[in-house]
Tab-separated table of C-alpha atoms (C1' of nucleotides) in Angstrom:
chain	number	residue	atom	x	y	z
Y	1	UNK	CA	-4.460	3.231	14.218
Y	2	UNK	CA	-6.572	2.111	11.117
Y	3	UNK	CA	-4.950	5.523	9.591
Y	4	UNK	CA	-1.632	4.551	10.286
Y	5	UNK	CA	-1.710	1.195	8.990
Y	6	UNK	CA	-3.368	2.960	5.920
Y	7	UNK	CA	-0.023	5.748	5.931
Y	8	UNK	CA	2.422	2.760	6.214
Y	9	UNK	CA	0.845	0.061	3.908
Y	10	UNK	CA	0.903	2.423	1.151
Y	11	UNK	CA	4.263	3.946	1.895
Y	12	UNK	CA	5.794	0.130	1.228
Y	13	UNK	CA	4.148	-0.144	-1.894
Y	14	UNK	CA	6.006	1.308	-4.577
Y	15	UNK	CA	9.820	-0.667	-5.436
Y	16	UNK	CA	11.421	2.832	-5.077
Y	17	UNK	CA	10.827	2.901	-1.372
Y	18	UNK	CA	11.435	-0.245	-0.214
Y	19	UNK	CA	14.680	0.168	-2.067
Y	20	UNK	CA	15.517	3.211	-0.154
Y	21	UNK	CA	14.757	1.613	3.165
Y	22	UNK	CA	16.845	-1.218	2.528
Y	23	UNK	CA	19.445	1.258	1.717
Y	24	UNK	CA	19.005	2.703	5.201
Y	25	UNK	CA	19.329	-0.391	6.613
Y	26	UNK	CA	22.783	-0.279	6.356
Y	27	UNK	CA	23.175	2.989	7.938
Y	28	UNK	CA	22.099	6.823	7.815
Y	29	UNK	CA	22.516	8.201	3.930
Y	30	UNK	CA	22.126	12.067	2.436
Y	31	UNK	CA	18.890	12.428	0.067
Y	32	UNK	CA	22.153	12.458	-3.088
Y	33	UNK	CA	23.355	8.783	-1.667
Y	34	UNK	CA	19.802	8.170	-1.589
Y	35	UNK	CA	19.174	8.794	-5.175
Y	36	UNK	CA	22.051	7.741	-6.650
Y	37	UNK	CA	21.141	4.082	-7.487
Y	38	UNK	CA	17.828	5.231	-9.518
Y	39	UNK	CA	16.907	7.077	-12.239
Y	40	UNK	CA	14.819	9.443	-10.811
Y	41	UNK	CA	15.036	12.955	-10.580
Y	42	UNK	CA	16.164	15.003	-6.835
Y	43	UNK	CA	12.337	16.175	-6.796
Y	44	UNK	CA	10.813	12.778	-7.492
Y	45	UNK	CA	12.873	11.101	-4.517
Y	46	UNK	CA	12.810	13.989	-1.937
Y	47	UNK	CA	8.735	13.152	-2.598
Y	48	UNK	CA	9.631	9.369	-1.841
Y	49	UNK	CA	11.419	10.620	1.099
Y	50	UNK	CA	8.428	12.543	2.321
Y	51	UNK	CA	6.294	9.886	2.232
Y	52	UNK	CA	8.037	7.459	4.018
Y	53	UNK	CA	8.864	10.495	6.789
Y	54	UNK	CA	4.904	10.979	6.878
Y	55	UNK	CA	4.635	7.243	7.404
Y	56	UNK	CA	6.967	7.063	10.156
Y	57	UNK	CA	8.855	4.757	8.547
Y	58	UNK	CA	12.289	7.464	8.310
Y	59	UNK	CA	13.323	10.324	10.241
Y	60	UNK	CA	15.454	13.447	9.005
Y	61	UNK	CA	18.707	14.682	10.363
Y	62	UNK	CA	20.674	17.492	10.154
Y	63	UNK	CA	24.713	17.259	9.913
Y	64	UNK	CA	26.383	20.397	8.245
Y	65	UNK	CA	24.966	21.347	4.878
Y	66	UNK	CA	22.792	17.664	4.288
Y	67	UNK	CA	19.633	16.204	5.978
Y	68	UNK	CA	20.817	12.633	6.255
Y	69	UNK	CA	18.084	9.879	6.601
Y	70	UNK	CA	17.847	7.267	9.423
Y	71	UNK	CA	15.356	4.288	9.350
Y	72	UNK	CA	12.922	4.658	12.204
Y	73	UNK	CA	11.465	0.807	13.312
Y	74	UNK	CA	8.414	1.411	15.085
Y	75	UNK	CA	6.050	1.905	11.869
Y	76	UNK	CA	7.920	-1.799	10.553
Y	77	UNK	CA	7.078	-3.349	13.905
Y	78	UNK	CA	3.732	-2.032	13.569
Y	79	UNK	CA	3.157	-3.865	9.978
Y	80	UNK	CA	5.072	-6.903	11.672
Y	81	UNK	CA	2.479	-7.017	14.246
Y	82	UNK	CA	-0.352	-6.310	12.322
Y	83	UNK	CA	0.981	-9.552	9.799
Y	84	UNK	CA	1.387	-11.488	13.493
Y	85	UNK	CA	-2.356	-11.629	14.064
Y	86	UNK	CA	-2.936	-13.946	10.641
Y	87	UNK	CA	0.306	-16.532	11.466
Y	88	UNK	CA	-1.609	-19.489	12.493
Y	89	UNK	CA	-3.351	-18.907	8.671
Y	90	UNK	CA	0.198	-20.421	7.212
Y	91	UNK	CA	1.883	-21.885	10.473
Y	92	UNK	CA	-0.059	-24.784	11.178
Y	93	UNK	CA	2.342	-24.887	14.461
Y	94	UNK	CA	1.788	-21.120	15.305
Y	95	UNK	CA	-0.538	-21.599	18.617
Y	96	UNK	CA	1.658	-24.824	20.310
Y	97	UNK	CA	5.363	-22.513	19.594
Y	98	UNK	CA	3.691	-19.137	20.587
Y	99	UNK	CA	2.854	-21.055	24.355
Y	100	UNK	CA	5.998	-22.129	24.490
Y	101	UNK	CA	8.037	-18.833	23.460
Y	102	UNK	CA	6.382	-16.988	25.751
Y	103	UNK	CA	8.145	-18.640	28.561
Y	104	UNK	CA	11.223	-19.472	26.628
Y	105	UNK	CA	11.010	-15.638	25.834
Y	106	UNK	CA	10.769	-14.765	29.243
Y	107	UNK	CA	13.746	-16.707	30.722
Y	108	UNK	CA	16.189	-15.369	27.583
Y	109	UNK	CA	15.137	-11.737	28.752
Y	110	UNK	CA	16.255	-12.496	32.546
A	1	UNK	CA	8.499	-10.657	-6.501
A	2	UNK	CA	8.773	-6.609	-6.258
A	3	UNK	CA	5.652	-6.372	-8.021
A	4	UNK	CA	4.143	-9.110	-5.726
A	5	UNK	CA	4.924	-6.876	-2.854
A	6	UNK	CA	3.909	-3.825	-4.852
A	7	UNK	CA	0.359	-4.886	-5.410
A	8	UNK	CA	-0.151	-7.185	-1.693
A	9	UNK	CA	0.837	-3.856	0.323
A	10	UNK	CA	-1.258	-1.745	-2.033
A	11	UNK	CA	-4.255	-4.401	-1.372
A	12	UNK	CA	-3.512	-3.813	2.250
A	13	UNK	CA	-3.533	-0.006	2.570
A	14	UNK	CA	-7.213	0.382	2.517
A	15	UNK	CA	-8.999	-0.138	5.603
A	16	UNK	CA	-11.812	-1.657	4.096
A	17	UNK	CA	-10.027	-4.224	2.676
A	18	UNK	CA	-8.340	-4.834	5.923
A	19	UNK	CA	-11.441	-5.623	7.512
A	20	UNK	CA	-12.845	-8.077	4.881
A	21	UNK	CA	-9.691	-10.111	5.559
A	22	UNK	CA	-10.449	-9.736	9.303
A	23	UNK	CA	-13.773	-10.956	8.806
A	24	UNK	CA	-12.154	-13.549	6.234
A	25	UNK	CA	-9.839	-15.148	9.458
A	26	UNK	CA	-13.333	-16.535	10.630
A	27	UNK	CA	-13.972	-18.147	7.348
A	28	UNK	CA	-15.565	-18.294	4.238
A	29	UNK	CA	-18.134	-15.271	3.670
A	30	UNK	CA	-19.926	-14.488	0.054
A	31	UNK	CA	-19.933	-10.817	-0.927
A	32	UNK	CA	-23.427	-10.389	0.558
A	33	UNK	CA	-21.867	-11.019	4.307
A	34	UNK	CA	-18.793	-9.331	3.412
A	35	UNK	CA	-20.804	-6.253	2.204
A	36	UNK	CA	-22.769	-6.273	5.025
A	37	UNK	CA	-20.791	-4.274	8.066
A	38	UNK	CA	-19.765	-1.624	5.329
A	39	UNK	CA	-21.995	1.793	3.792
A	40	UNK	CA	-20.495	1.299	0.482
A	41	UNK	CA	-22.640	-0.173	-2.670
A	42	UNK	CA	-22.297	-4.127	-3.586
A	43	UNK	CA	-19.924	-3.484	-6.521
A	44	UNK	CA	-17.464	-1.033	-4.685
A	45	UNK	CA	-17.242	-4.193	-2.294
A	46	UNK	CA	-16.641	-6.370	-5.652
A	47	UNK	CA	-14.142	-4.350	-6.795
A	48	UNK	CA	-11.962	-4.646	-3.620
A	49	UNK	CA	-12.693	-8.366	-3.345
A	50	UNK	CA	-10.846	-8.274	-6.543
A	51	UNK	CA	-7.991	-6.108	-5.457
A	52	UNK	CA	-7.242	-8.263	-2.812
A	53	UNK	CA	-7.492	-11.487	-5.390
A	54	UNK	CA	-5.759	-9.975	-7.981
A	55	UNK	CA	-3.197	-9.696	-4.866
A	56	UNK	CA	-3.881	-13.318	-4.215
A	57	UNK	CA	-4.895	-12.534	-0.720
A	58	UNK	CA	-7.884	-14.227	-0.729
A	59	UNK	CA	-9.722	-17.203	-3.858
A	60	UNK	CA	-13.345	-17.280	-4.746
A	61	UNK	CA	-14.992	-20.383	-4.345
A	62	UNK	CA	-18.662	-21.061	-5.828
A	63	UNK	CA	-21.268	-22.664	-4.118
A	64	UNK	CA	-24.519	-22.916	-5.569
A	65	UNK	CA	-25.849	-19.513	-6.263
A	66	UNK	CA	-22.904	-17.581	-4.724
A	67	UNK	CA	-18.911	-17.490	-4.998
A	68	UNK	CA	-17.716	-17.399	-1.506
A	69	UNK	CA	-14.348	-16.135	-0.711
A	70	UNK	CA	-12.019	-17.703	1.727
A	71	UNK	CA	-8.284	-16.383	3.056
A	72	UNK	CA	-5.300	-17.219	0.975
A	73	UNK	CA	-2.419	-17.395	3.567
A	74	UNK	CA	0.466	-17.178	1.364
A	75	UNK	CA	0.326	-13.685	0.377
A	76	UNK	CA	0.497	-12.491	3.755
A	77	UNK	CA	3.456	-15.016	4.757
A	78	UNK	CA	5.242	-13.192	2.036
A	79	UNK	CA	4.729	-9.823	3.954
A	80	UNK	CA	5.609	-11.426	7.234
A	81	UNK	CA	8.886	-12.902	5.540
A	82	UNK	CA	9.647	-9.335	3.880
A	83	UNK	CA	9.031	-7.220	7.313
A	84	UNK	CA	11.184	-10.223	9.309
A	85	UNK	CA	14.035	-8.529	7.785
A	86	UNK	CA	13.838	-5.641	9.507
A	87	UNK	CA	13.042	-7.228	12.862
A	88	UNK	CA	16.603	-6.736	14.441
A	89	UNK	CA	16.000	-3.116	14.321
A	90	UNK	CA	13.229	-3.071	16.871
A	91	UNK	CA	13.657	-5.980	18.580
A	92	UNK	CA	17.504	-6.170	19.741
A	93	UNK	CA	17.460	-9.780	21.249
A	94	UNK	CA	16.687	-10.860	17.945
A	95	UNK	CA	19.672	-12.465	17.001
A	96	UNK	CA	20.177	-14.389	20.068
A	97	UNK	CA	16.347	-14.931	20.085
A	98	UNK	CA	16.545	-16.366	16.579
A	99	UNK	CA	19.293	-18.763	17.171
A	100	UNK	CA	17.776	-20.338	19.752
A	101	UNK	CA	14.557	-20.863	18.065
A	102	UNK	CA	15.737	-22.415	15.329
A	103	UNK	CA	17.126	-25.230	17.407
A	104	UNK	CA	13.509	-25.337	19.457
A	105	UNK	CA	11.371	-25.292	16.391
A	106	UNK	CA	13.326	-27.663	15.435
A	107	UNK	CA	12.619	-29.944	18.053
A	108	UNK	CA	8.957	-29.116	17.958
A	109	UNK	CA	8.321	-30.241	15.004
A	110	UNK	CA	9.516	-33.980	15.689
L	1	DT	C1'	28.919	38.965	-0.024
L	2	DA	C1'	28.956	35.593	-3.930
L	3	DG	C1'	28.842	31.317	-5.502
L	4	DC	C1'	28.431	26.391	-4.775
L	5	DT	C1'	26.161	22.301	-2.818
L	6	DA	C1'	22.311	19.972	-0.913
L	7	DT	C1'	17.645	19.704	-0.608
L	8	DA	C1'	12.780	21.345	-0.762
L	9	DT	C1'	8.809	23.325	-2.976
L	10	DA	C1'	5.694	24.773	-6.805
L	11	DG	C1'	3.175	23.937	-10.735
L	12	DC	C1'	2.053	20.949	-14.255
L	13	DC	C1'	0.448	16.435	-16.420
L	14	DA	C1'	-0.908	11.500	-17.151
L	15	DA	C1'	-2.206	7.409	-14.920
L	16	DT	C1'	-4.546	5.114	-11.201
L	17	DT	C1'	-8.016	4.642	-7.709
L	18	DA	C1'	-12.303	4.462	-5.170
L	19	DG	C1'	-16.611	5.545	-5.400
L	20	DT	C1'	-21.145	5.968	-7.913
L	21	DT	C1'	-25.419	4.209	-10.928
L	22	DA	C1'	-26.999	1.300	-14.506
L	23	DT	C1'	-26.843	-3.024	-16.622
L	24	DA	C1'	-25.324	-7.756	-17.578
L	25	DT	C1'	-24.575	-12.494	-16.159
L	26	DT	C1'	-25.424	-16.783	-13.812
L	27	DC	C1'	-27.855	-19.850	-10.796
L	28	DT	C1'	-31.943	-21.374	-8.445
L	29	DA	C1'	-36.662	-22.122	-8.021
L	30	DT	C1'	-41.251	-22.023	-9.667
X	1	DA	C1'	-39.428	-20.513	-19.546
X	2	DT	C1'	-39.537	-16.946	-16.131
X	3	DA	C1'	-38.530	-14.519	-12.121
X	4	DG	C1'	-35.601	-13.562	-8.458
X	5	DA	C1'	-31.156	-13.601	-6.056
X	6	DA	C1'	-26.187	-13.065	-6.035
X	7	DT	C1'	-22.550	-11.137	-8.184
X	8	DA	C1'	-19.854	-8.943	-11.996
X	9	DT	C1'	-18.988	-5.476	-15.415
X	10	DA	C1'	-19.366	-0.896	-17.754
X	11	DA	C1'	-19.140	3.886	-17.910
X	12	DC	C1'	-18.459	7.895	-15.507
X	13	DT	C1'	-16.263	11.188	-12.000
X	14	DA	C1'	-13.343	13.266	-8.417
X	15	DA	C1'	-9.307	12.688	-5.822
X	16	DT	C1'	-4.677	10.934	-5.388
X	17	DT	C1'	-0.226	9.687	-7.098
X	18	DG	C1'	4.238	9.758	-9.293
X	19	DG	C1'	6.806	11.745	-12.475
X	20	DC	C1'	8.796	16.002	-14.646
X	21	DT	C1'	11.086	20.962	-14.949
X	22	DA	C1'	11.862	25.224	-12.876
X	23	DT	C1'	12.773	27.646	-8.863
X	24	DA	C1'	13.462	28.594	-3.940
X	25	DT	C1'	15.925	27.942	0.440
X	26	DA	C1'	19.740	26.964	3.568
X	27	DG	C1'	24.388	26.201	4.795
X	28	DC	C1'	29.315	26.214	3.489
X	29	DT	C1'	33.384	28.352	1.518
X	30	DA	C1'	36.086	31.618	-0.712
DNA sequence: TAGCTATATAGCCAATTAGTTATATTCTAT
DNA sequence: ATAGAATATAACTAATTGGCTATATAGCTA
């Protein structure tokens, strides 16, 4: 797990990535749509695109002639829950709420 | 605030770093106790501390013959706030959820 | 089959990183 | 003032990274 977290931390460190997964945010887009809004080369984001897939952060598709790009959650989540853990560290009403969404949590599901 | 993010998630990406914070959640530690759990030499340990400073994840303090380090909160808030946009795609009673909490919270805090 | 489009891979280079050992700095205590 | 303890800095090295250009691969279309 300490490897993944490694794999993902580093994926969302460089600007050109996060860019391109809030780009797939929106929706599924070909490695050209992709690249359009920087001033990269093909190469230099199909590498981009690579790392994120090795991070688990995107997955690859296949539709006709392109490989479109969808955003995959799970490796977010995973940062989201890492982050969790340190909450009450800036949310000096983390531990009363947290009681109280559990149950509130649980009801909302039913 | 994209190089912000740039240089916290590149702080975070190394496991030993990870686990100084970790140890950091229990409070203050000099470099000596920090050091301790890890095989590496006292100034590869110095030279994360100031990775994850430089990243304002953590402050040095000084206190008599050593400069303890404590947890600085607000760096990692600004991860949890950057990965909370993405939390509708894994968690899909998020926007109910969210509503409802902010009324809640609300009333919490009174 | 030939050519076009979309994307991936290879090979190269410069910058950055994570570690090392050796040394400097700064307090404390004698 | 001197010695020791805690920590920082310097100088070096090997590995990794992010970019490039050139080229390969795969699917579509004529």
């Amino acid at each position: 797990m300490d490897d993944r977290l490694d794999t993902i931390f580093s994926a969302l460190s460089d600007p050109t990535r996060r860019a391109i997964l809030a780009r797939l945010a929106n929706g599924k887009a070909t490695v050209a749509e992709l690249a359009d809004p920087f001033e990269l080369s093909q190469p230099a984001i199909s590498k981009h695109l690579k790392v994120l897939e090795q991070a688990g952060l995107i997955r690859s598709g296949r539709e006709a002639n392109s490989r479109p790009r969808i955003l995959e959650p799970a490796a977010l989540k995973t940062i989201a829950d890492w982050v969790a853990d340190y909450r009450r560290f800036w949310d000096e009403s983390f531990d009363r709420l947290d009681d109280y969404l559990s149950k509130v949590q649980g009801n909302e599901n039913d």
